[in-house]
Short mmCIF file of C-alpha atoms (C1' of nucleotides) in Angstrom, two decimals:
data_model
loop_
_atom_site.label_atom_id
_atom_site.label_comp_id
_atom_site.label_asym_id
_atom_site.label_seq_id
_atom_site.Cartn_x
_atom_site.Cartn_y
_atom_site.Cartn_z
CA MET A 30 75.49 -22.03 -26.00
CA LYS A 31 75.09 -25.78 -25.98
CA PHE A 32 73.69 -26.38 -22.72
CA GLN A 33 71.82 -24.72 -20.41
CA ALA A 34 70.20 -25.87 -17.53
CA PRO A 35 66.72 -27.74 -17.86
CA LYS A 36 63.53 -25.02 -18.20
CA GLY A 37 62.49 -23.56 -14.35
CA THR A 38 65.24 -24.65 -13.14
CA GLN A 39 67.99 -22.49 -11.46
CA ASP A 40 71.46 -22.83 -10.46
CA VAL A 41 72.81 -21.67 -7.14
CA LEU A 42 76.05 -19.66 -7.95
CA PRO A 43 78.95 -19.30 -5.17
CA SER A 44 77.67 -15.43 -4.57
CA PHE A 45 74.16 -17.09 -3.39
CA ALA A 46 74.84 -20.46 -1.91
CA ALA A 47 76.12 -18.61 1.49
CA GLU A 48 72.50 -17.36 1.79
CA TRP A 49 71.11 -20.68 0.50
CA ASN A 50 73.22 -22.21 3.63
CA TRP A 51 71.99 -19.13 6.17
CA LEU A 52 68.63 -19.73 5.40
CA GLU A 53 69.20 -23.72 5.76
CA THR A 54 70.70 -23.56 8.88
CA SER A 55 68.63 -20.95 10.53
CA PHE A 56 65.91 -23.72 9.82
CA ARG A 57 67.63 -26.78 11.06
CA ASN A 58 68.21 -24.30 14.17
CA THR A 59 64.96 -23.53 14.77
CA CYS A 60 63.66 -27.25 14.64
CA GLU A 61 66.21 -28.65 16.56
CA ARG A 62 64.61 -26.33 18.91
CA PHE A 63 61.80 -27.92 18.83
CA GLY A 64 63.19 -31.49 18.96
CA TYR A 65 62.61 -32.54 15.76
CA GLY A 66 65.41 -35.22 14.10
CA GLU A 67 66.37 -34.34 10.57
CA ILE A 68 64.80 -36.85 8.11
CA ARG A 69 66.88 -37.60 4.12
CA THR A 70 64.44 -39.49 1.95
CA PRO A 71 64.86 -40.63 -2.00
CA VAL A 72 64.62 -38.13 -4.61
CA PHE A 73 62.53 -40.74 -5.94
CA GLU A 74 59.77 -43.51 -4.84
CA ASP A 75 57.33 -45.33 -5.83
CA THR A 76 54.63 -43.62 -8.16
CA GLY A 77 52.86 -45.52 -6.51
CA LEU A 78 53.05 -43.46 -3.09
CA PHE A 79 51.80 -40.12 -4.34
CA LEU A 80 48.82 -41.52 -6.11
CA ALA A 81 47.80 -43.18 -2.85
CA GLY A 82 49.57 -39.72 -0.11
CA ILE A 83 48.80 -37.11 -2.84
CA GLY A 84 44.99 -38.18 -4.16
CA GLU A 85 44.90 -38.56 -7.53
CA GLY A 86 42.34 -36.30 -7.99
CA THR A 87 44.70 -33.43 -7.45
CA ASP A 88 46.41 -31.65 -10.01
CA ILE A 89 50.14 -32.70 -8.86
CA VAL A 90 49.04 -35.91 -9.30
CA HIS A 91 46.88 -35.43 -12.57
CA LYS A 92 49.13 -33.39 -14.71
CA GLU A 93 52.28 -32.19 -12.56
CA MET A 94 54.53 -35.00 -12.03
CA TYR A 95 57.99 -36.32 -13.48
CA THR A 96 57.30 -39.90 -14.25
CA PHE A 97 59.54 -42.60 -15.78
CA THR A 98 59.49 -45.85 -16.61
CA ASP A 99 63.09 -47.02 -15.42
CA ARG A 100 65.09 -49.56 -16.65
CA GLY A 101 63.62 -52.21 -14.39
CA GLY A 102 60.00 -51.60 -15.83
CA ARG A 103 59.25 -50.03 -12.33
CA SER A 104 57.44 -46.98 -12.92
CA ILE A 105 59.36 -44.04 -10.28
CA THR A 106 58.37 -40.35 -9.71
CA LEU A 107 60.36 -37.73 -8.90
CA LYS A 108 59.24 -36.23 -5.53
CA PRO A 109 56.62 -33.54 -6.10
CA GLU A 110 56.62 -32.34 -1.97
CA GLY A 111 58.57 -33.42 1.16
CA THR A 112 55.56 -34.73 3.11
CA ALA A 113 54.41 -38.14 1.56
CA PRO A 114 57.96 -39.42 1.57
CA ALA A 115 58.83 -38.59 5.12
CA ILE A 116 55.06 -40.56 6.35
CA ARG A 117 56.83 -43.19 4.02
CA ALA A 118 60.10 -43.36 5.62
CA TYR A 119 58.59 -43.25 8.84
CA VAL A 120 56.34 -46.61 8.54
CA GLN A 121 58.64 -48.02 6.75
CA HIS A 122 60.97 -47.38 9.61
CA GLY A 123 58.39 -48.53 12.14
CA LEU A 124 59.60 -44.65 13.85
CA GLY A 125 56.22 -44.54 15.50
CA ALA A 126 55.21 -46.06 18.31
CA PRO A 127 51.93 -46.81 20.01
CA GLY A 128 50.86 -43.64 21.48
CA GLN A 129 54.43 -42.49 20.56
CA ILE A 130 54.97 -38.83 18.96
CA THR A 131 57.37 -38.37 16.27
CA ARG A 132 58.82 -34.97 15.14
CA LEU A 133 60.72 -34.87 11.76
CA TYR A 134 62.23 -32.00 9.89
CA TYR A 135 63.56 -32.55 6.14
CA VAL A 136 65.06 -29.39 3.56
CA THR A 137 64.42 -31.51 0.32
CA PRO A 138 64.04 -30.61 -3.22
CA ALA A 139 60.85 -31.36 -4.72
CA TYR A 140 59.87 -31.47 -8.52
CA ARG A 141 56.64 -30.34 -10.74
CA TYR A 142 56.11 -30.30 -14.08
CA GLU A 143 54.71 -26.68 -14.59
CA ARG A 144 55.20 -23.73 -16.81
CA PRO A 145 57.44 -21.69 -14.58
CA GLN A 146 57.05 -18.62 -13.29
CA LYS A 147 57.84 -16.54 -10.38
CA GLY A 148 58.51 -17.93 -7.49
CA ARG A 149 57.59 -20.85 -9.68
CA LEU A 150 59.94 -23.70 -10.60
CA ARG A 151 59.95 -27.65 -12.02
CA GLU A 152 62.63 -28.30 -9.15
CA HIS A 153 62.35 -26.13 -6.47
CA HIS A 154 63.37 -26.21 -2.37
CA GLN A 155 61.04 -26.83 0.52
CA CYS A 156 61.69 -27.75 3.90
CA GLY A 157 59.29 -28.78 6.77
CA VAL A 158 58.10 -30.52 9.70
CA GLU A 159 55.97 -33.23 10.70
CA LEU A 160 54.78 -33.81 13.92
CA LEU A 161 53.40 -37.61 14.25
CA GLY A 162 51.33 -39.20 16.98
CA ALA A 163 49.37 -36.41 18.60
CA SER A 164 45.67 -35.36 17.67
CA THR A 165 45.35 -32.05 19.62
CA ALA A 166 45.12 -28.23 19.64
CA ASP A 167 48.89 -28.14 20.53
CA ALA A 168 50.49 -30.23 17.89
CA ASP A 169 49.12 -28.13 15.25
CA ALA A 170 49.75 -24.81 17.41
CA GLU A 171 53.17 -25.75 17.73
CA VAL A 172 53.91 -26.69 14.15
CA ILE A 173 52.89 -23.14 13.26
CA ASP A 174 54.94 -21.51 16.04
CA LEU A 175 57.65 -23.16 14.57
CA THR A 176 57.14 -21.36 10.88
CA VAL A 177 56.68 -18.39 12.20
CA ARG A 178 59.56 -18.17 14.32
CA PHE A 179 61.50 -19.53 11.62
CA TYR A 180 60.13 -16.88 9.64
CA ARG A 181 60.89 -13.96 12.01
CA GLY A 182 64.17 -15.72 12.78
CA LEU A 183 65.13 -14.64 9.23
CA GLY A 184 64.19 -10.53 9.85
CA LEU A 185 60.67 -10.98 8.27
CA THR A 186 58.16 -9.03 10.26
CA GLY A 187 54.62 -9.00 10.07
CA ILE A 188 54.46 -13.02 9.58
CA GLY A 189 50.94 -13.85 10.04
CA VAL A 190 49.19 -17.11 9.86
CA ARG A 191 45.88 -17.66 7.08
CA LEU A 192 43.95 -20.44 9.03
CA ASN A 193 40.52 -23.06 8.64
CA SER A 194 39.61 -25.86 9.42
CA LEU A 195 37.87 -28.37 7.41
CA GLY A 196 37.02 -30.60 9.94
CA GLY A 197 36.38 -34.15 9.91
CA GLU A 198 34.96 -36.31 7.25
CA GLN A 199 31.23 -36.43 7.97
CA CYS A 200 31.17 -32.52 8.30
CA ARG A 201 33.36 -32.01 5.25
CA ALA A 202 31.35 -34.35 2.73
CA GLY A 203 27.79 -32.56 4.38
CA TYR A 204 29.90 -29.41 3.84
CA ARG A 205 30.75 -30.76 0.31
CA LYS A 206 26.80 -31.01 -0.55
CA ALA A 207 25.88 -27.71 0.50
CA LEU A 208 28.53 -26.31 -1.15
CA LEU A 209 27.85 -27.85 -4.63
CA LYS A 210 24.13 -26.98 -4.32
CA PHE A 211 25.06 -23.49 -3.60
CA ALA A 212 27.16 -23.31 -6.69
CA GLU A 213 24.70 -25.11 -9.41
CA PRO A 214 23.27 -22.73 -10.65
CA VAL A 215 26.36 -20.69 -11.08
CA LEU A 216 28.48 -23.32 -12.55
CA LYS A 217 25.85 -24.00 -14.86
CA ASN A 218 27.20 -21.10 -16.87
CA MET A 219 31.14 -22.11 -16.59
CA PRO A 220 33.12 -24.14 -19.22
CA GLU A 221 32.48 -27.38 -19.32
CA GLU A 222 36.15 -28.25 -17.76
CA PHE A 223 36.38 -25.65 -15.13
CA ARG A 224 32.86 -26.98 -14.05
CA GLU A 225 34.29 -30.95 -14.01
CA ARG A 226 37.59 -29.45 -11.93
CA CYS A 227 34.65 -27.91 -9.23
CA GLU A 228 32.46 -31.08 -9.16
CA LYS A 229 35.27 -32.92 -8.59
CA ASN A 230 36.94 -30.85 -5.82
CA PRO A 231 34.13 -27.90 -4.26
CA LEU A 232 35.87 -26.88 -1.88
CA ARG A 233 38.31 -25.89 -4.25
CA MET A 234 35.63 -22.82 -5.69
CA LEU A 235 36.21 -21.55 -2.65
CA ASP A 236 39.58 -20.23 -3.65
CA SER A 237 39.43 -19.49 -7.04
CA LYS A 238 40.49 -16.15 -8.70
CA ASP A 239 38.43 -16.04 -11.35
CA GLU A 240 36.79 -13.02 -10.15
CA SER A 241 32.84 -13.87 -12.01
CA LEU A 242 33.26 -17.80 -8.97
CA GLN A 243 34.72 -15.43 -6.99
CA LYS A 244 31.92 -12.79 -6.18
CA ALA A 245 29.27 -15.90 -6.99
CA MET A 246 31.02 -17.29 -4.12
CA ARG A 247 30.68 -14.81 -1.95
CA ASP A 248 27.54 -15.86 -0.09
CA ALA A 249 28.55 -19.42 -0.36
CA PRO A 250 27.79 -21.58 2.86
CA ASN A 251 30.92 -21.10 5.80
CA ILE A 252 33.02 -24.45 6.39
CA GLN A 253 33.24 -22.78 10.03
CA GLU A 254 29.41 -23.00 10.44
CA TYR A 255 29.92 -27.04 9.38
CA LEU A 256 32.02 -27.63 12.20
CA GLU A 257 31.01 -30.83 14.07
CA PRO A 258 32.14 -30.50 17.46
CA GLU A 259 34.93 -31.26 17.88
CA SER A 260 36.82 -29.83 15.08
CA LYS A 261 35.51 -26.62 16.28
CA GLU A 262 36.57 -27.32 19.90
CA GLN A 263 39.94 -28.04 18.35
CA PHE A 264 39.87 -25.15 16.25
CA ASP A 265 38.41 -23.03 19.06
CA ALA A 266 41.56 -23.97 21.40
CA LEU A 267 44.01 -23.28 18.99
CA GLN A 268 42.84 -19.93 17.95
CA ASP A 269 43.07 -19.06 22.07
CA LEU A 270 46.59 -21.13 21.78
CA LEU A 271 48.06 -18.81 19.04
CA LYS A 272 46.80 -15.67 21.03
CA THR A 273 49.20 -17.01 23.46
CA LEU A 274 52.07 -17.43 21.32
CA ASP A 275 51.20 -13.92 20.21
CA ILE A 276 51.01 -15.13 16.39
CA PRO A 277 48.50 -12.65 14.56
CA PHE A 278 46.49 -15.31 12.42
CA THR A 279 42.97 -14.14 10.25
CA LEU A 280 40.26 -16.87 9.56
CA GLU A 281 39.74 -17.87 6.58
CA PRO A 282 36.75 -19.83 5.77
CA ARG A 283 37.46 -19.76 1.92
CA LEU A 284 41.30 -21.36 2.60
CA VAL A 285 41.41 -25.57 1.37
CA ARG A 286 44.78 -26.37 0.15
CA GLY A 287 45.34 -28.33 -3.12
CA LEU A 288 46.39 -31.71 -1.57
CA ASP A 289 43.55 -34.20 -0.87
CA TYR A 290 45.22 -35.66 2.88
CA TYR A 291 44.21 -32.42 4.90
CA THR A 292 41.77 -33.18 7.16
CA GLY A 293 40.88 -30.21 10.02
CA THR A 294 43.64 -27.81 10.55
CA VAL A 295 44.81 -26.02 7.80
CA PHE A 296 47.13 -23.12 7.45
CA GLU A 297 49.19 -21.00 4.92
CA VAL A 298 51.23 -17.59 5.12
CA GLN A 299 50.84 -15.52 2.35
CA THR A 300 52.55 -12.46 0.53
CA ASP A 301 51.45 -9.75 -1.60
CA MET A 302 55.59 -9.75 -3.11
CA LEU A 303 55.31 -12.61 -5.11
CA GLY A 304 53.10 -12.32 -7.61
CA ALA A 305 50.29 -14.82 -8.24
CA GLN A 306 52.96 -17.33 -6.36
CA ASN A 307 51.85 -15.88 -3.54
CA ALA A 308 51.30 -18.87 -0.80
CA LEU A 309 55.15 -18.68 1.57
CA CYS A 310 53.93 -21.89 2.75
CA GLY A 311 51.58 -24.37 3.81
CA GLY A 312 50.80 -26.88 6.19
CA GLY A 313 48.22 -28.84 8.27
CA ARG A 314 47.19 -31.20 9.16
CA TYR A 315 46.33 -34.72 7.73
CA ASP A 316 45.24 -37.63 10.46
CA LYS A 317 44.59 -40.20 7.11
CA LEU A 318 48.10 -40.21 5.60
CA VAL A 319 49.52 -42.28 7.55
CA GLU A 320 47.39 -44.60 7.09
CA LEU A 321 46.66 -44.48 3.49
CA ILE A 322 50.37 -45.34 2.89
CA GLY A 323 50.24 -48.53 4.92
CA GLY A 324 50.68 -47.29 8.34
CA PRO A 325 48.05 -47.64 11.77
CA PRO A 326 45.64 -45.08 12.07
CA THR A 327 48.35 -41.99 13.44
CA PRO A 328 46.88 -38.28 13.79
CA ALA A 329 49.95 -35.94 11.97
CA VAL A 330 50.17 -31.93 11.12
CA GLY A 331 52.89 -30.95 9.15
CA VAL A 332 54.34 -27.65 6.65
CA GLY A 333 56.33 -27.42 4.32
CA ILE A 334 58.34 -24.25 3.40
CA GLY A 335 59.36 -22.48 0.28
CA ILE A 336 63.06 -21.78 0.44
CA GLU A 337 62.98 -19.67 -2.44
CA ARG A 338 60.13 -18.30 -2.00
CA ALA A 339 61.60 -17.16 1.59
CA LEU A 340 64.69 -16.01 -0.20
CA MET A 341 62.93 -13.32 -2.68
CA MET A 342 60.99 -12.02 0.77
CA VAL A 343 64.11 -11.64 2.87
CA ASN A 344 65.49 -10.39 -0.59
CA ALA A 345 62.30 -7.79 -0.87
CA ALA A 346 62.81 -6.58 3.01
CA LYS A 347 66.19 -5.69 2.35
CA ILE A 348 67.58 -7.74 4.68
CA HIS A 349 71.27 -8.46 5.29
CA THR A 350 72.33 -12.02 4.48
CA PRO A 351 75.97 -13.86 4.59
CA GLU A 352 77.81 -13.42 2.20
CA ALA A 353 80.30 -15.83 0.32
CA PRO A 354 83.02 -16.79 2.81
CA ARG A 355 86.49 -15.21 2.17
CA PRO A 356 89.91 -16.58 3.09
CA ASP A 357 92.56 -14.93 5.65
CA ALA A 358 95.34 -14.62 3.38
CA PHE A 359 96.05 -14.16 -0.17
CA LEU A 360 100.10 -15.25 -0.62
CA VAL A 361 101.64 -13.07 -3.33
CA ALA A 362 104.60 -15.45 -4.28
CA LEU A 363 107.72 -12.58 -6.48
CA THR A 364 110.13 -15.88 -6.66
CA ASN A 365 110.33 -18.28 -8.88
CA ASN A 366 111.09 -20.93 -5.79
CA ARG A 367 107.48 -22.85 -6.31
CA ILE A 368 108.44 -25.09 -3.60
CA GLU A 369 109.46 -22.75 -0.62
CA VAL A 370 106.08 -21.02 -1.37
CA ALA A 371 104.13 -24.25 -1.25
CA LYS A 372 105.73 -24.90 1.91
CA ILE A 373 104.88 -21.80 3.55
CA VAL A 374 101.10 -22.22 1.84
CA LYS A 375 101.13 -25.87 3.60
CA THR A 376 101.85 -24.75 7.17
CA LEU A 377 99.47 -21.74 7.09
CA ARG A 378 96.12 -24.13 5.93
CA ASP A 379 97.76 -27.17 8.52
CA ALA A 380 97.48 -23.90 11.02
CA MET A 381 93.64 -23.76 9.41
CA ILE A 382 93.58 -20.55 8.08
CA ALA A 383 92.02 -20.30 4.65
CA VAL A 384 94.81 -19.30 1.72
CA GLU A 385 94.24 -18.16 -1.91
CA THR A 386 96.98 -17.83 -4.21
CA ASP A 387 97.68 -17.03 -7.93
CA PRO A 388 98.70 -20.10 -9.35
CA GLU A 389 99.55 -18.62 -12.21
CA ALA A 390 102.14 -16.39 -10.22
CA ARG A 391 101.55 -13.66 -12.73
CA SER A 392 103.43 -9.94 -12.09
CA ALA A 393 103.20 -8.02 -8.80
CA LYS A 394 100.32 -5.97 -9.53
CA SER A 395 97.90 -8.26 -11.37
CA GLN A 396 98.85 -10.84 -7.67
CA PHE A 397 97.78 -7.66 -5.11
CA ARG A 398 94.70 -6.73 -7.60
CA ARG A 399 93.96 -10.72 -6.88
CA ALA A 400 93.83 -10.63 -3.46
CA ASP A 401 92.42 -7.28 -3.20
CA LYS A 402 89.26 -9.01 -4.84
CA SER A 403 89.96 -12.06 -2.79
CA GLY A 404 88.78 -9.67 0.67
CA ALA A 405 91.53 -11.49 2.22
CA LYS A 406 92.10 -9.31 4.97
CA PHE A 407 96.38 -10.31 4.90
CA ALA A 408 98.08 -9.97 1.72
CA VAL A 409 101.02 -11.85 2.46
CA VAL A 410 104.66 -11.47 0.57
CA ILE A 411 106.99 -14.50 -0.59
CA GLY A 412 110.09 -13.45 -2.83
CA ASP A 413 113.45 -14.30 -2.80
CA ASP A 414 114.42 -11.28 -0.10
CA GLU A 415 111.61 -12.54 2.05
CA LEU A 416 112.87 -16.32 1.59
CA ALA A 417 116.54 -15.47 2.27
CA SER A 418 115.61 -13.28 5.43
CA ARG A 419 113.23 -15.74 6.54
CA HIS A 420 110.20 -13.10 7.04
CA ALA A 421 107.64 -12.27 5.24
CA THR A 422 106.23 -8.46 4.57
CA VAL A 423 103.01 -8.80 5.59
CA LYS A 424 99.90 -6.63 4.90
CA GLU A 425 96.85 -5.67 5.90
CA LEU A 426 95.09 -4.98 2.71
CA LYS A 427 92.36 -2.23 4.28
CA THR A 428 94.61 -0.07 5.67
CA GLY A 429 97.83 -0.83 3.74
CA SER A 430 99.56 -1.17 6.44
CA VAL A 431 102.81 -3.11 5.72
CA LEU A 432 105.72 -5.19 8.10
CA LYS A 433 107.77 -8.20 8.56
CA VAL A 434 106.94 -10.74 9.77
CA ALA A 435 109.46 -13.88 10.90
CA PHE A 436 108.16 -16.84 9.30
CA GLU A 437 108.21 -19.07 12.84
CA LEU A 438 105.41 -16.42 13.91
CA LEU A 439 102.97 -16.38 10.40
CA VAL A 440 100.22 -18.54 11.48
CA THR A 441 99.98 -16.33 15.36
CA HIS A 442 100.59 -12.90 13.40
CA LEU A 443 97.17 -13.99 10.93
CA LYS A 444 95.08 -15.36 13.77
CA GLY A 445 95.12 -12.50 15.55
"C1'" G B 21 47.89 -27.26 -21.04
"C1'" C B 22 45.88 -22.05 -22.61
"C1'" G B 23 47.27 -16.18 -23.24
"C1'" G B 24 51.35 -11.40 -23.99
"C1'" C B 25 56.16 -9.91 -24.25
"C1'" G B 26 61.03 -10.63 -24.79
"C1'" G B 27 66.32 -13.32 -26.30
"C1'" U B 28 72.03 -9.03 -29.36
"C1'" A B 29 79.99 -9.81 -25.65
"C1'" G B 30 80.35 -12.06 -18.51
"C1'" C B 31 76.48 -8.43 -16.73
"C1'" U B 32 73.23 -4.30 -18.20
"C1'" C B 33 71.14 -2.48 -22.21
"C1'" A B 34 70.99 0.26 -27.33
"C1'" G B 35 70.95 -0.82 -32.93
"C1'" G B 36 63.57 -2.10 -36.03
"C1'" G B 37 66.28 -4.55 -43.40
"C1'" G B 38 72.49 -1.64 -46.75
"C1'" U B 39 79.93 -0.49 -43.16
"C1'" C B 40 75.12 -1.41 -36.89
"C1'" A B 41 77.98 -5.33 -34.59
"C1'" G B 42 78.17 -0.75 -30.25
"C1'" A B 43 77.48 1.43 -24.63
"C1'" G B 44 78.54 0.93 -19.79
"C1'" C B 45 80.02 -2.37 -15.94
"C1'" G B 46 82.97 -6.45 -15.59
"C1'" C B 47 87.84 -9.11 -17.52
"C1'" C B 48 93.15 -8.63 -19.14
"C1'" U B 49 97.93 -5.63 -19.59
"C1'" G B 50 100.84 -2.08 -18.84
"C1'" A B 51 101.70 3.34 -16.52
"C1'" C B 52 110.63 3.90 -14.60
"C1'" U B 53 109.64 -2.92 -14.67
"C1'" G B 54 108.36 -6.48 -5.95
"C1'" U B 55 102.35 -3.85 -3.53
"C1'" G B 56 95.94 -3.49 -4.65
"C1'" G B 57 91.52 -0.43 -4.28
"C1'" C B 58 90.91 5.47 -7.36
"C1'" U B 59 93.02 8.04 -12.05
"C1'" C B 60 94.75 7.56 -17.36
"C1'" A B 61 96.10 4.25 -22.01
"C1'" G B 62 95.99 -0.31 -24.43
"C1'" G B 63 93.33 -5.13 -25.02
"C1'" A B 64 90.19 -9.54 -25.65
"C1'" G B 65 85.84 -11.29 -25.82
"C1'" G B 66 79.48 -11.65 -29.84
"C1'" U B 67 78.14 -18.20 -35.38
"C1'" C B 68 73.38 -10.57 -32.41
"C1'" G B 69 69.01 -17.82 -28.77
"C1'" A B 70 68.58 -22.02 -32.84
"C1'" G B 71 66.29 -23.99 -38.03
"C1'" G B 72 64.58 -22.29 -42.02
"C1'" G B 73 62.32 -18.62 -45.17
"C1'" U B 74 61.88 -13.65 -47.74
"C1'" U B 75 65.07 -9.67 -50.36
"C1'" C B 76 70.59 -8.36 -54.27
"C1'" G B 77 71.48 -8.04 -49.42
"C1'" A B 78 68.34 -9.70 -42.82
"C1'" G B 79 70.10 -8.64 -34.98
"C1'" A B 80 66.53 -6.23 -38.19
"C1'" C B 81 60.62 -8.62 -41.94
"C1'" C B 82 57.80 -14.03 -41.77
"C1'" C B 83 57.06 -18.52 -39.55
"C1'" U B 84 58.77 -22.83 -36.70
"C1'" U B 85 61.19 -23.92 -31.91
"C1'" U B 86 64.13 -23.34 -27.23
"C1'" C B 87 64.54 -21.01 -23.26
"C1'" G B 88 63.18 -16.51 -20.30
"C1'" C B 89 59.62 -12.72 -17.75
"C1'" C B 90 54.43 -12.48 -16.39
"C1'" G B 91 49.52 -14.24 -16.10
"C1'" C B 92 45.37 -18.20 -16.29
"C1'" C B 93 45.04 -23.42 -13.86
"C1'" C B 94 47.55 -24.59 -9.74
"C1'" C B 95 51.21 -24.11 -6.06
"C1'" A B 96 56.56 -23.16 -2.69
#
RNA sequence: GCGGCGGUAGCUCAGGGGUCAGAGCGCCUGACUGUGGCUCAGGAGGUCGAGGGUUCGAGACCCUUUCGCCGCCCCA
């Protein structure tokens, strides 16, 4: 084989495209039910956008970006996530007048240079929303509600949210210090590289999968006890709202997120069905991001949902998804008069009837086999006899029943 | 970036140094020649991921490389 899809990428073949369309349509419908408007941004951006937005200390920026120099000498990066570009567009086009609420949603590919694994690709797809201009628990609850409704709308049950609050800047700084101090004796015995990573982002230690660290961190200080009054109040209010909305959640003091821009509320939906890549979606509040990107101070909250992972869940749950569309009719041509056949096909397609034909004009047996495989409801036989009598032979493939239908009644018959 | 396991027909896989290039499914053709699904009979299709090496001889052994799967890191 000479060429194949690049490492970590996947083709979506016709037999699977239907379920992608179904999922995306479902997502769009959910968003529009909440009043969100779609935004489509370029697949690549100025590298600086992600350096500023995602944070230079994150793994994404540090080692996972698809960055290259274009012919004009610009540093370009394939977007590794959907939020920063959406916010860039929001700022660039002045979408949010002061005091205004802006609701955006997106469906986009995202690129990260990583070692592929189950549920982890170099090109994957995300859908997500951003709610800008509101700093309340109500806004947080709306985004979580939308997320859960989306999953439930796909037929997934047992969707539970893992919830935490990272607090405001001051309390987070205080907590970091407390955490580092607590972890110091443990880190001393860790490999250098690992230690550096933890010192750069101490919160990361909390959700590490390293067993000894997990164990050591069991008695680590709880961030929820470090929240300043406003954060605490908001976090409590959010929990009350989620209860009202019938959204099950668990408090996860160890839940932190890999992107620097989060502040306050963070959440995830996880599953145990995807091996090590257990996050179905991740989101939270990022009140500083708009400013970082050069906009006016604007509170915001959002979520990013992995499409491939959602589809894996749907399939694992054996949820029935739509199949590829089938033609209404398959025209079996048993004549050399291709012009007359073409006229009939044209008439049917003009009438919005989905018609498939065999362009190779094979034997009757072969064409019927194809008709059967196409999944068409009817086989419409046009041979010299039919052309002479101006009546088509129409066979309903499921039942095998056959009848003659006058050409001028064909459209009506096939539609019925 | 690190570690483990894999790559043989379109798909799922057997073969682990000497007629071993195979099976099932799929595909194509046909069964008194204008009627599918079942059955039966034929048939097409593979530089055994790629490159190098060992050997009289290599899908099979060794090295390199590439892609995939699984894990670490991290995340969707």
